[in-house]
Short mmCIF file of C-alpha atoms and ligand atoms in Angstrom, two decimals:
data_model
loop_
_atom_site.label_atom_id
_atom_site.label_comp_id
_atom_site.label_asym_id
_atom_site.label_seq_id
_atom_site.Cartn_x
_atom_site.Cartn_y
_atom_site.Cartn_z
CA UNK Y 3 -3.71 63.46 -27.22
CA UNK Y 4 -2.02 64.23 -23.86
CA UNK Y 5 1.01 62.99 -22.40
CA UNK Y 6 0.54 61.64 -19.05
CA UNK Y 7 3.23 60.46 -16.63
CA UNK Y 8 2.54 56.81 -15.16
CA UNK Y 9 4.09 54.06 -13.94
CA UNK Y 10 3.96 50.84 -15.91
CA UNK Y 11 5.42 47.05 -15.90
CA UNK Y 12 6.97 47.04 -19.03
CA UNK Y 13 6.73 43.22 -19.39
CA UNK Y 14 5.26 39.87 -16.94
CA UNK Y 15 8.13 39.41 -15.03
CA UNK Y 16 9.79 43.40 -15.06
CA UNK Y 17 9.18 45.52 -12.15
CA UNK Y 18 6.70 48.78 -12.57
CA UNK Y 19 8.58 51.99 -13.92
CA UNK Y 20 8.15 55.44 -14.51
CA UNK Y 21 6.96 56.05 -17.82
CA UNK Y 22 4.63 58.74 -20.04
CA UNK Y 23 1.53 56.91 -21.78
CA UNK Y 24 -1.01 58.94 -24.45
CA UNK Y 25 -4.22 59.64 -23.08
CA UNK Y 26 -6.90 60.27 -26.12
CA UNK Y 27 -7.94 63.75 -26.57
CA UNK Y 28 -11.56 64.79 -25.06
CA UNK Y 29 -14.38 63.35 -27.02
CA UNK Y 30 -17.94 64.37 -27.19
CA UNK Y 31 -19.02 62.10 -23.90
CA UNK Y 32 -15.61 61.88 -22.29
CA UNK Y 33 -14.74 63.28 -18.81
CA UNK Y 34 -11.10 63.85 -18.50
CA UNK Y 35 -10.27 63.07 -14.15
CA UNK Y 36 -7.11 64.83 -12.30
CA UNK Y 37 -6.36 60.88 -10.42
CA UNK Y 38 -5.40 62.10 -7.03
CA UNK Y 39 -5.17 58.80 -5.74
CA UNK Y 40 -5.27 55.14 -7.33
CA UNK Y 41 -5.31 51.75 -4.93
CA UNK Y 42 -3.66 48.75 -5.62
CA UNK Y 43 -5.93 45.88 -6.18
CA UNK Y 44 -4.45 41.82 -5.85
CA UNK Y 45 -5.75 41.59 -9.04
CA UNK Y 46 -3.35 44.14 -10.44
CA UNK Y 47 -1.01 41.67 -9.17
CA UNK Y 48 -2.68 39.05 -11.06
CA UNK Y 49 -2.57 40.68 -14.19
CA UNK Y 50 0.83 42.31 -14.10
CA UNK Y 51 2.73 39.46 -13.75
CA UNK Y 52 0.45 37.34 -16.30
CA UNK Y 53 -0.92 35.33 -13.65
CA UNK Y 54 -4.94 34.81 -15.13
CA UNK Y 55 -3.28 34.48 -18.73
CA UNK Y 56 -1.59 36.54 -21.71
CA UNK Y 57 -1.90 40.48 -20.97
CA UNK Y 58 -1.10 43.19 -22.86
CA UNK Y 59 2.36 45.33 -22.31
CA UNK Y 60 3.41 47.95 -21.46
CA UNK Y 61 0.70 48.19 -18.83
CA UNK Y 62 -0.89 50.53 -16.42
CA UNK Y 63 -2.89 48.59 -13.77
CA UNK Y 64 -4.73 50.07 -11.64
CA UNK Y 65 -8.46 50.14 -11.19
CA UNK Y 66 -9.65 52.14 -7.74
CA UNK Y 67 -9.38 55.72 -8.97
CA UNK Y 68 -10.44 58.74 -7.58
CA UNK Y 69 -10.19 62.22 -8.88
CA UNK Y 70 -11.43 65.44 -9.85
CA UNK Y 71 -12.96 66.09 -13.45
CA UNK Y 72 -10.65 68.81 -14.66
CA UNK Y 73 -12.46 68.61 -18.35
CA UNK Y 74 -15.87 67.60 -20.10
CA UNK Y 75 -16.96 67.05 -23.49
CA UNK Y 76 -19.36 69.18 -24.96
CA UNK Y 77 -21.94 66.58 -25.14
CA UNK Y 78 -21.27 65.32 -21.06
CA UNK Y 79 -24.56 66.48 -19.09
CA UNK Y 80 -23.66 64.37 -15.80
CA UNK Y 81 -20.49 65.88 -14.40
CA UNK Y 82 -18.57 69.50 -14.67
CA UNK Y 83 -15.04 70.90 -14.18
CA UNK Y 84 -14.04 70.13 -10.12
CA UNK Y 85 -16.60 67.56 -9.57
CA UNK Y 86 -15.21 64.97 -6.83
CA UNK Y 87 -15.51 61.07 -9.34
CA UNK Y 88 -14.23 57.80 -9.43
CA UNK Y 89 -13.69 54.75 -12.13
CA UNK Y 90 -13.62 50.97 -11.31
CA UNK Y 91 -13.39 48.28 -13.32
CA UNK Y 92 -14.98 49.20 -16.72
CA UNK Y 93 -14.61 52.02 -18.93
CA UNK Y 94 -16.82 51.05 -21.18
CA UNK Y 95 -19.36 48.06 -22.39
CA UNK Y 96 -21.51 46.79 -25.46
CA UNK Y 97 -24.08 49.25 -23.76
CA UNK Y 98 -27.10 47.13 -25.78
CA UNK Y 99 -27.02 43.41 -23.99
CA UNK Y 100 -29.72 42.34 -22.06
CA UNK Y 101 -27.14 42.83 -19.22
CA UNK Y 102 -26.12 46.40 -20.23
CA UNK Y 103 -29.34 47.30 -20.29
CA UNK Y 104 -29.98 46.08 -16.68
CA UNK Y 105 -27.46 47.81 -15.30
CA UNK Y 106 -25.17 44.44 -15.00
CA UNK Y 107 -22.43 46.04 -17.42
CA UNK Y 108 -19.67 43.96 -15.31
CA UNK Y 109 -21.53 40.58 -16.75
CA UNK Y 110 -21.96 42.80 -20.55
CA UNK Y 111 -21.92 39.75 -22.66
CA UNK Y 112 -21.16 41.81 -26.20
CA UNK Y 113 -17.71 43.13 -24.83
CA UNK Y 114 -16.95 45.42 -21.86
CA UNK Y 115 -14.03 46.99 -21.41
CA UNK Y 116 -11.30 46.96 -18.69
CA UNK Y 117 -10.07 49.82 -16.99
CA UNK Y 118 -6.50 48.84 -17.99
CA UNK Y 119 -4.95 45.18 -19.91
CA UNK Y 120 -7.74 45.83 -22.53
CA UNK Y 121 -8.31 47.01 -26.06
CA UNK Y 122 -11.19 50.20 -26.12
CA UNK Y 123 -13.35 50.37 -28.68
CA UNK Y 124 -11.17 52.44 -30.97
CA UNK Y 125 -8.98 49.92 -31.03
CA UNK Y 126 -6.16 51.16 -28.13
CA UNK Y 127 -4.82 49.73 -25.61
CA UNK Y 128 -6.82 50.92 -21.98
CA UNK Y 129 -4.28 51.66 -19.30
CA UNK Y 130 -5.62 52.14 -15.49
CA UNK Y 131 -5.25 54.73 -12.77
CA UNK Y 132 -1.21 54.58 -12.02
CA UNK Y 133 -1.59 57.61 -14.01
CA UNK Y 134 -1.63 61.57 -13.44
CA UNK Y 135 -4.97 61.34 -15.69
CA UNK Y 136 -7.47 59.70 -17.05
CA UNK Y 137 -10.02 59.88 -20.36
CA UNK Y 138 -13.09 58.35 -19.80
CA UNK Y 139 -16.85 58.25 -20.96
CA UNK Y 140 -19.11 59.33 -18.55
CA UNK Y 141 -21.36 56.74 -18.27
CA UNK Y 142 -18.81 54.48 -16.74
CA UNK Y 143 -17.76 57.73 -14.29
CA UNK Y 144 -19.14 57.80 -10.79
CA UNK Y 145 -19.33 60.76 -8.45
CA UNK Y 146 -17.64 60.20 -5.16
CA UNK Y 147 -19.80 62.00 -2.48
CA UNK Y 148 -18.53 65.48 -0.60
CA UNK Y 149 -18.25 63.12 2.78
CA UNK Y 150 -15.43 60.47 1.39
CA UNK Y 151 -11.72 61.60 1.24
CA UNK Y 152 -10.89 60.70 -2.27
CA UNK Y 153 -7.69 58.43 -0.71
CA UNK Y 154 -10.30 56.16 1.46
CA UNK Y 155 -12.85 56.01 -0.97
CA UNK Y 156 -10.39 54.67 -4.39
CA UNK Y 157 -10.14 51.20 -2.83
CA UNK Y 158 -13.88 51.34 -2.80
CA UNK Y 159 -14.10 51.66 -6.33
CA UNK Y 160 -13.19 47.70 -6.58
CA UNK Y 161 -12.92 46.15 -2.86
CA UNK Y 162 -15.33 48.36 -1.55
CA UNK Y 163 -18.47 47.11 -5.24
CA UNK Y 164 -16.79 43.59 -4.97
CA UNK Y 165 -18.14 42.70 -1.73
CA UNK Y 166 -21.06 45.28 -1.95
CA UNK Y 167 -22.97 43.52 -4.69
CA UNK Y 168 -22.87 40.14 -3.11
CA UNK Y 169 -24.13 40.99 0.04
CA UNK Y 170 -26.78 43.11 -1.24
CA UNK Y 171 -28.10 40.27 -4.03
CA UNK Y 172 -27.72 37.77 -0.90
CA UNK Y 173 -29.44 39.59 1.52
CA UNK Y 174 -26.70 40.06 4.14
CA UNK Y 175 -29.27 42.38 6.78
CA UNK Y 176 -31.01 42.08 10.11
CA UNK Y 177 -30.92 38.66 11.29
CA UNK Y 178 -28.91 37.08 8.97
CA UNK Y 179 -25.11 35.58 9.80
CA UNK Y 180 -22.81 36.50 7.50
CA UNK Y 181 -19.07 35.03 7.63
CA UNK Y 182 -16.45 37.07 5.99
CA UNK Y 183 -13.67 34.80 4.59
CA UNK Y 184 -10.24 36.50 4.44
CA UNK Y 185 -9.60 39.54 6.41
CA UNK Y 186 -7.12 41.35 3.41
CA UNK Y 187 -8.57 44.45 1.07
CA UNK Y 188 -12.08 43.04 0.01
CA UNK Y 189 -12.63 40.85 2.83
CA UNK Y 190 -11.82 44.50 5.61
CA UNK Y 191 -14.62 46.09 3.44
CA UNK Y 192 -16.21 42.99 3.51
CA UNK Y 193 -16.75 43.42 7.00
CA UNK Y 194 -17.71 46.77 7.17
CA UNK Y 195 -20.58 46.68 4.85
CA UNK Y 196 -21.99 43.83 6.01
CA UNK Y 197 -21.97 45.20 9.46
CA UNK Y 198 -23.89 48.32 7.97
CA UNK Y 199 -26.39 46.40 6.39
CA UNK Y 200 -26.99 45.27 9.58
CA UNK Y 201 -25.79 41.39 9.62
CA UNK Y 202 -24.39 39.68 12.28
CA UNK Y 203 -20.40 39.28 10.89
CA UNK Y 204 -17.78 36.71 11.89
CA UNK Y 205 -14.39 36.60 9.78
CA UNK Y 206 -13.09 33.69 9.40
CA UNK Y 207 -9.15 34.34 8.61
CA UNK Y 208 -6.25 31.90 8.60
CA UNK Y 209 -4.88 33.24 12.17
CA UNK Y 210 -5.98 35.73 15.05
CA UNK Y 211 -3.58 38.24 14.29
CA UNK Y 212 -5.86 40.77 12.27
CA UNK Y 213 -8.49 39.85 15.27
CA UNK Y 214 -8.06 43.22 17.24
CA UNK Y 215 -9.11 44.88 13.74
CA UNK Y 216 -11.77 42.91 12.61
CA UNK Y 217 -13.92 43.66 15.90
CA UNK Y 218 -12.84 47.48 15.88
CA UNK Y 219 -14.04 47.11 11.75
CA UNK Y 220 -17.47 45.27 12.62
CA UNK Y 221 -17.12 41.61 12.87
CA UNK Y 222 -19.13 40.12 16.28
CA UNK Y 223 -17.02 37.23 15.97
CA UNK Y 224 -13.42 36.23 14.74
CA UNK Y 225 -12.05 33.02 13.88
CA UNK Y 226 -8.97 30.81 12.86
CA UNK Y 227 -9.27 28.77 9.64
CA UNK Y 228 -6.10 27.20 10.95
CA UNK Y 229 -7.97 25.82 13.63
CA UNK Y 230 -9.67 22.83 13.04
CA UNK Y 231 -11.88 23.35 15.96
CA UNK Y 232 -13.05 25.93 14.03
CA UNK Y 233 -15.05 23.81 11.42
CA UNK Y 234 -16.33 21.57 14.41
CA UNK Y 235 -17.61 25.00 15.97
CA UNK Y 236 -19.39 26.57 13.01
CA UNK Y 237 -20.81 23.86 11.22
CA UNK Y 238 -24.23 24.57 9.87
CA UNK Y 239 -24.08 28.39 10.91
CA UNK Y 240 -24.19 30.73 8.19
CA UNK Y 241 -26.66 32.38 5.76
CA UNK Y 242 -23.78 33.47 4.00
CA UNK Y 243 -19.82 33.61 3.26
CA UNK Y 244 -18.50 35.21 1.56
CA UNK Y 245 -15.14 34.45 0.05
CA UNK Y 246 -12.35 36.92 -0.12
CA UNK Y 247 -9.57 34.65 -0.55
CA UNK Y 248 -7.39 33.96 -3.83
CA UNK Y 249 -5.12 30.93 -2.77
CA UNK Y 250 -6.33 27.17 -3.10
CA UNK Y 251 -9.93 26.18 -0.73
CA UNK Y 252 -10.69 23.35 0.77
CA UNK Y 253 -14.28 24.11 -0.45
CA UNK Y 254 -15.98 21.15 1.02
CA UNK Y 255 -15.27 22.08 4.45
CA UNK Y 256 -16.33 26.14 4.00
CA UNK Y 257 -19.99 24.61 2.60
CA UNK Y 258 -20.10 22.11 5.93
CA UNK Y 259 -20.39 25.97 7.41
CA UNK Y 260 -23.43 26.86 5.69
CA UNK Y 261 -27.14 26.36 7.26
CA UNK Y 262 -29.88 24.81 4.48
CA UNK Y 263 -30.27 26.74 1.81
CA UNK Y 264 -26.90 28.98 2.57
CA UNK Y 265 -24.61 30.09 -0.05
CA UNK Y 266 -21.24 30.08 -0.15
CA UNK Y 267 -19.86 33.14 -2.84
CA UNK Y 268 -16.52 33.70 -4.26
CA UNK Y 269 -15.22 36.76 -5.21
CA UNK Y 270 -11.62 35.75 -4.74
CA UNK Y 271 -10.01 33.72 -7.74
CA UNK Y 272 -7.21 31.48 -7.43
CA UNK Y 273 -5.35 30.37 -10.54
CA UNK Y 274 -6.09 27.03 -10.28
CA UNK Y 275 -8.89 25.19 -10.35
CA UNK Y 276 -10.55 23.77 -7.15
CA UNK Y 277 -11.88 20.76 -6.19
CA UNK Y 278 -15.59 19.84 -4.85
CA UNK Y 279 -17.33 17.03 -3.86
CA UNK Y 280 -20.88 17.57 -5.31
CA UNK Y 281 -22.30 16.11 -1.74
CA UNK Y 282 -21.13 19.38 -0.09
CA UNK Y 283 -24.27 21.17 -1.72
CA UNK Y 284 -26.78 18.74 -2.39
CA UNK Y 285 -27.16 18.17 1.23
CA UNK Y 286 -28.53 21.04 2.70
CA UNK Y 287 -29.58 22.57 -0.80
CA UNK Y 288 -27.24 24.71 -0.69
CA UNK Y 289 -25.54 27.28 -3.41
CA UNK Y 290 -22.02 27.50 -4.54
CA UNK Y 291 -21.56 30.85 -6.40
CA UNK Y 292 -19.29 34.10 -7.51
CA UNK Y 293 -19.91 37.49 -8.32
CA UNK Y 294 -17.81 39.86 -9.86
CA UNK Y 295 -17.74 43.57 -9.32
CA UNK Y 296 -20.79 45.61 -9.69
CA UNK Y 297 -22.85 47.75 -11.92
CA UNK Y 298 -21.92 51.22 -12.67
CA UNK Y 299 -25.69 52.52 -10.99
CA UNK Y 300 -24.81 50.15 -8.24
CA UNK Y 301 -21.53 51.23 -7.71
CA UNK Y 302 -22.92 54.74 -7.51
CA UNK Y 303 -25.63 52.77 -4.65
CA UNK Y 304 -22.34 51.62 -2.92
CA UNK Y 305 -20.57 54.87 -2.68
CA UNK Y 306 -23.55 56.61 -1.47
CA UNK Y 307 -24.27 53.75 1.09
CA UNK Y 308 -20.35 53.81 2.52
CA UNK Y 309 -20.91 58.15 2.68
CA UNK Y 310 -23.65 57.63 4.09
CA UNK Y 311 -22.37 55.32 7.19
CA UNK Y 312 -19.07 56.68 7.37
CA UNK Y 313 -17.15 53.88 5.30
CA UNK Y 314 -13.82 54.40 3.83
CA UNK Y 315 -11.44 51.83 3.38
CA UNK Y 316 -8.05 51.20 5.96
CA UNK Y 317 -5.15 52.29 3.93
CA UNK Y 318 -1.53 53.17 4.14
CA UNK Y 319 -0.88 55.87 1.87
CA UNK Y 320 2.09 55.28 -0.50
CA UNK Y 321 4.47 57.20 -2.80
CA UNK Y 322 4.61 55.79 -6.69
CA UNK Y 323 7.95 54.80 -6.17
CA UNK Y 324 7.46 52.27 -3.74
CA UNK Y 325 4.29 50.54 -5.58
CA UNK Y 326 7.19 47.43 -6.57
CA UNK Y 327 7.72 46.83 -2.65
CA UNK Y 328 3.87 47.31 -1.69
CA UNK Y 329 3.50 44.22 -4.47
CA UNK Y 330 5.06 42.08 -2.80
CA UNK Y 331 3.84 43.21 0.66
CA UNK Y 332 0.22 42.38 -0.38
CA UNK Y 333 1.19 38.88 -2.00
CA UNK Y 334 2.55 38.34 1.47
CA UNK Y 335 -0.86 39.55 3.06
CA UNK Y 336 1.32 42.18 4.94
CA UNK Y 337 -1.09 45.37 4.42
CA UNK Y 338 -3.72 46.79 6.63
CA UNK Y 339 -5.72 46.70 4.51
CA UNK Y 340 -5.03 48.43 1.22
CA UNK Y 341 -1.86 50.31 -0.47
CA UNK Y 342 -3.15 53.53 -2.24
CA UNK Y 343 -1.20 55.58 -4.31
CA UNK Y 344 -0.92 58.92 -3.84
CA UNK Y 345 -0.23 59.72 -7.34
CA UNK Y 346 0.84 63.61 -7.50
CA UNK Y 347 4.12 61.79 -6.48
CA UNK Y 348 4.22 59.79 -10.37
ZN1 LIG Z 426 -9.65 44.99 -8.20
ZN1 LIG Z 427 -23.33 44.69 -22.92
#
């Protein structure tokens, strides 16, 4: 075991404080990771403060890490000592489900395992990257390539797979409209992938004051949800939108937006259920879905894709000790577009 210096919320409604945590000593397939940096994900948030349900305390969120292996087990053939990696969501999964098997461990249906608010396999509690290290198997490690700073790419490792996998398995690409819905961490990456793939972008955000961004990021087009002109404008336009956005929708009004046979895909999750009239799909045959996170193979796919185009995520680089203010900075959407924690200052 080593002791590791993190920052942790001791209980729902406590602030995060320093604290030491016991990382497992080095097994056969584990990687041990130097985290240099570790964003901070809404859905930290979420968790944290017990907001999707009972969690597990003291904990260590954090879920966009990026690092440099600084130890192998003797059995690990994929990575070495100094090799640039990340982790995401999982650390681990069933590894034999259908889904497992097709590289869908985020959907494993015999028990993956979160980064952090989760019990491993051995029967300990998983705590996430607001940490000086991490112990992790290497088949849920992915290498972060030599063209991504480590600080731009963490965010990737959930914002940047989050909106990824959607737009890939919806075919966001030449000649397709794509709207972006909610211009915060995911939807900024949002943006910028689907303007790689090569789709014609429009966010659609609750004001114009992120506008000036949005275009510089990739979006053709930029529009006010708070507008009602808006709906008038749009309706029937889009092969796709993709939903960002974790507070209450009026859903039936986002699907008026959709051409025949659009979709309309969440990857946002408010706490409360939403309401939909059932009309809002069956005309125009359209599809109401989610998706959540990625693969660890696609997630690899992503990283190389964003290296490959130049993709980081926007960030504003922060110091451990102010990760209680930058909480509620993003729950008041004031961020452009992610916090990341520099965490040699834990
Ligand atoms: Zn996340
Ligand atoms: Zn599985």
């Amino acid at each position: 075991m080593t002791t590791v210096a993190a920052y942790a919320a001791p209980s729902a409604k406590a602030p995060l404080e320093r604290t030491t945590i016991e990382r497992r000593a080095v097994r056969e397939f584990d990687v041990l990771i130097d985290i240099e940096f570790a964003g901070i994900c809404h859905s930290d948030i979420h968790q944290a403060r017990e907001g999707w349900g009972e969690a597990i305390f003291p904990m260590v969120p954090g879920h966009e890490i990026a690092g440099v292996v600084s130890e192998v087990g003797p059995g690990v053939t994929r990575f070495a000592v100094g090799d640039r990696v990340g982790v995401g969501c999982l650390v681990d999964s069933c590894r034999e489900c259908d889904n497992c098997k097709a590289g869908l461990e985020q959907y494993c249906t015999g028990g993956s395992v979160g980064t952090y608010n989760a019990i491993g396999k051995d029967g300990e509690p998983t705590y996430g990257g607001y940490a000086q290290k991490i112990v992790v198997d290497e088949n849920y490690v992915v290498r972060i390539p030599d063209g991504l700073a480590l600080d731009v790419a963490a965010p990737l490792l959930c914002a940047g797979i989050t909106t990824y996998s959607p737009l890939k398995h919806w075919n966001a690409g030449p000649g397709k409209k794509v709207a972006i819905l909610g211009m915060g961490g995911l939807g900024h990456m949002g943006v910028k992938i689907a303007n790689a793939l090569g789709a014609e972008v429009t966010v659609l955000s609750q004001s114009l004051r992120k506008k000036d961004d949005g275009l510089k990021l990739g979006a053709a087009h930029y529009y006010a949800t708070s507008d009602e002109n808006t709906f008038k404008e749009l309706a029937g336009t889009f092969d796709l939108i993709l939903s960002t956005v974790s507070a209450p929708l009026n859903l039936d009004a986002y699907l008026s937006l959709l051409k025949t046979d659009g979709a309309f895909v969440n990857v946002g999750a408010p706490e409360e259920p939403v309401a939909l009239n059932l009309f809002s799909v069956i005309g125009g045959r359209k599809t109401l879905a989610g998706s959540g996170i990625g693969g660890i193979q696609e997630t690899q796919e992503m990283l190389d894709f964003c290296a490959e185009h130049g993709l980081g995520a926007e960030i504003e680089l922060i110091a451990a000790q102010e990760i209680n203010d930058a909480y509620e900075r993003v729950l008041a959407s004031d961020v452009r577009y992610r916090f990341v924690i520099d965490t040699s200052t834990i």
